[in-house]
XYZ file of C-alpha atoms in Angstrom:
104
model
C 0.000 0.000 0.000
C 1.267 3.817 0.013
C 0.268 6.431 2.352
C -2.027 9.756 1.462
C 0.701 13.036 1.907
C 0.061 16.105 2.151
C 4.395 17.646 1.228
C 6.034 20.580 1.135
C 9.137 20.257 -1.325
C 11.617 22.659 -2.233
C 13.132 21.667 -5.724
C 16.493 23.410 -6.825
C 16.694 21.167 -9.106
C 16.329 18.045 -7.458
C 14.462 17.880 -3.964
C 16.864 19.273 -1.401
C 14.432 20.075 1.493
C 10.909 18.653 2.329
C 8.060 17.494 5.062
C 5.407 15.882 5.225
C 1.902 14.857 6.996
C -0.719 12.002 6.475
C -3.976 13.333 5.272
C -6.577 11.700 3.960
C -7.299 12.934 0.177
C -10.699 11.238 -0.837
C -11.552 11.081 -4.787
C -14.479 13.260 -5.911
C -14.098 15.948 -3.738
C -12.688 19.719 -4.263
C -10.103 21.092 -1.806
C -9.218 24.256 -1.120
C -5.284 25.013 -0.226
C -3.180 27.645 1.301
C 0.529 28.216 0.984
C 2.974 30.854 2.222
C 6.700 31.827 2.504
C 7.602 34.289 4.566
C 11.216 35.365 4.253
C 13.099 36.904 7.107
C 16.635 37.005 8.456
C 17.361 35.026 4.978
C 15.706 32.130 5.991
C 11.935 31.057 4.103
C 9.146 30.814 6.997
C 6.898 27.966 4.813
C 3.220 26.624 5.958
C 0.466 25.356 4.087
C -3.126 24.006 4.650
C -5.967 22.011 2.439
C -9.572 21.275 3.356
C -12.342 20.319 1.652
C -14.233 23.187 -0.557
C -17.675 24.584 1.733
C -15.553 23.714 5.027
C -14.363 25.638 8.034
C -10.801 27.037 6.845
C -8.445 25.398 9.317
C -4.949 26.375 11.230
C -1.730 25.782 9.081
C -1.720 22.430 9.196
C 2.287 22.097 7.753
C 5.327 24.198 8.621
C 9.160 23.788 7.612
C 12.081 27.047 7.650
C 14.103 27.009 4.757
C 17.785 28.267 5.632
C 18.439 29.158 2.270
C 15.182 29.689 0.781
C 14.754 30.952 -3.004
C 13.538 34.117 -3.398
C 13.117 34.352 -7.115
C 10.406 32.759 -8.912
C 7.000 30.693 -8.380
C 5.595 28.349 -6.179
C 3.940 25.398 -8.048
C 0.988 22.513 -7.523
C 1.751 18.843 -8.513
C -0.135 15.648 -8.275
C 1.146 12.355 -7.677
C -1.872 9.808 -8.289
C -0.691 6.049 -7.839
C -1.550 3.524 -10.494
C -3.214 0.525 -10.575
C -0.807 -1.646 -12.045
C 2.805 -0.813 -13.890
C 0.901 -0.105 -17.085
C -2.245 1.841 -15.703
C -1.853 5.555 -14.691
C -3.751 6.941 -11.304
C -6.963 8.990 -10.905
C -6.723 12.224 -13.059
C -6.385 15.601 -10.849
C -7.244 18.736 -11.731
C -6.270 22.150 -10.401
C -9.052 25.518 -10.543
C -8.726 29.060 -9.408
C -5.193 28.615 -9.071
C -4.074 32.070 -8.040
C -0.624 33.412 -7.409
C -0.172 36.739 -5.283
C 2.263 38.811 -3.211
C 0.992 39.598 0.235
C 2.105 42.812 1.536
């Protein structure tokens, strides 16, 4: 079997810093997610948090610090769905609304 994640990665190019929780993703359902970075004293201040679309908004559910966080660029959404078998690909995701914004 595998376990549900919900991760935080941070690629440069290859995954060099990263956590992770269990949560329960169930198919047919919408989620809503949060993510921010918050860089002081040169070190990246990251949390995030999903929950299901028409739900209570809940605390930051996942936190890491990045010591040498990157400052340039985008944050991004992926999708890992399992497969059946070797030959069969997982559930398809999609991603909606998907909205990218300084806070200041």
């Amino acid at each position: 079997g595998y376990e549900k994640r919900l991760r935080l990665v941070t690629y440069s190019p290859i995954p060099r810093l990263q956590d992770e929780m269990p949560f329960d993703w169930q198919p047919d359902v919408w989620y809503r997610a949060k993510f921010r970075v918050d860089v002081r004293n040169g070190k990246g201040f990251v949390k995030a948090k999903v929950w299901p679309r028409g739900e209570r908004e809940p605390d930051w559910m996942i936190q890491m610090i990045d010591p040498c966080p990157n400052v340039e660029g985008s944050p991004g959404l992926y999708a890992y769905s399992k497969g059946t078998t070797a030959r069969k690909h997982g559930a398809p995701v999609f991603f909606d609304n998907y909205r990218v914004y300084r806070d200041e």
